[in-house]
């Protein structure tokens, strides 16, 4: 499981005044979250936006003059220092979830980003970095000009999913999804727009995990850390569903069966799960088993109440 949070903590103290030490709270929130999640056995990824409007040395366009290049080089070194400090201060983290890497200034810094990724991995063996972080010398993102993935897992599925498992060609991947359309930050007014329901999001979750994906759902808090009341409602509804059906969600893999019109198959060890979204009128569920199957289901049970059929 990932925890993605905007970094505004003690970890920034060496390289900027934009730090939580300047706030009334003063304590290191990031450390508290990392420690708490780690204690519960939850892997922690830190969200890190390369794009930083707060930094006067940042620019979106590719630097062209000697002055602009010198200025942006200061930003690159600042970014490197922050990432290395994060690894030093929060050694429990499993990886970074990078964002804001589409500006030409970053795209043209391909030699720097290649060396930086190598340095981060050397400092933190096993560090997981997705395909958003960098591009090749021709500006190709996610996959280089030879078709090789630029990272440990594919991050190109933003607010969309592959239609077929075969499209993924065995790659690890995630889908990052918003609740309002393209609503990444706090949106006070949800009127007049379609916001996804818990049924929508649970369907997307199961579609994702049925293809070995990781579903990343975005919640945008306000300046005081409070969620929209609609997001609170969705979180509770999804959480209640997970309490009953989590066995079909966590630690599962692609089942290797043809897609079903009823819902999504997942598999864990010798257990096959079918999460039904399109319930048959006659309440009879039939599963097509391949003729060359070496194992077949012998019993069926509902996760909700344990009712079993032989």
Short mmCIF file of C-alpha atoms in Angstrom, two decimals, residues 20 26 34 37 47 50 53 62 69 77 93 122 125 130 143 191 197 223 229 268 270 289 294:
data_model
loop_
_atom_site.label_atom_id
_atom_site.label_comp_id
_atom_site.label_asym_id
_atom_site.label_seq_id
_atom_site.Cartn_x
_atom_site.Cartn_y
_atom_site.Cartn_z
CA UNK A 20 6.84 23.35 8.79
CA UNK A 26 6.43 23.14 14.02
CA UNK A 34 6.21 7.44 8.16
CA UNK A 37 2.55 3.57 8.86
CA UNK A 47 5.03 11.97 -3.06
CA UNK A 50 9.65 18.24 -9.13
CA UNK A 53 6.63 27.36 -8.11
CA UNK A 62 14.07 25.03 -21.11
CA UNK A 69 21.13 27.72 -17.17
CA UNK A 77 21.10 20.77 -7.09
CA UNK A 93 10.46 4.47 2.91
CA UNK A 122 22.94 3.49 -4.76
CA UNK A 125 19.18 -0.20 -2.41
CA UNK A 130 8.08 4.73 -11.26
CA UNK A 143 9.30 4.34 -22.17
CA UNK A 191 -22.24 21.03 -7.83
CA UNK A 197 -19.53 7.17 -6.38
CA UNK A 223 -5.57 24.26 3.89
CA UNK A 229 -17.56 15.91 3.20
CA UNK A 268 -4.49 -15.82 -4.17
CA UNK A 270 -5.48 -21.80 -4.38
CA UNK A 289 -13.11 -23.02 -16.90
CA UNK A 294 -5.16 -28.34 -14.26
#
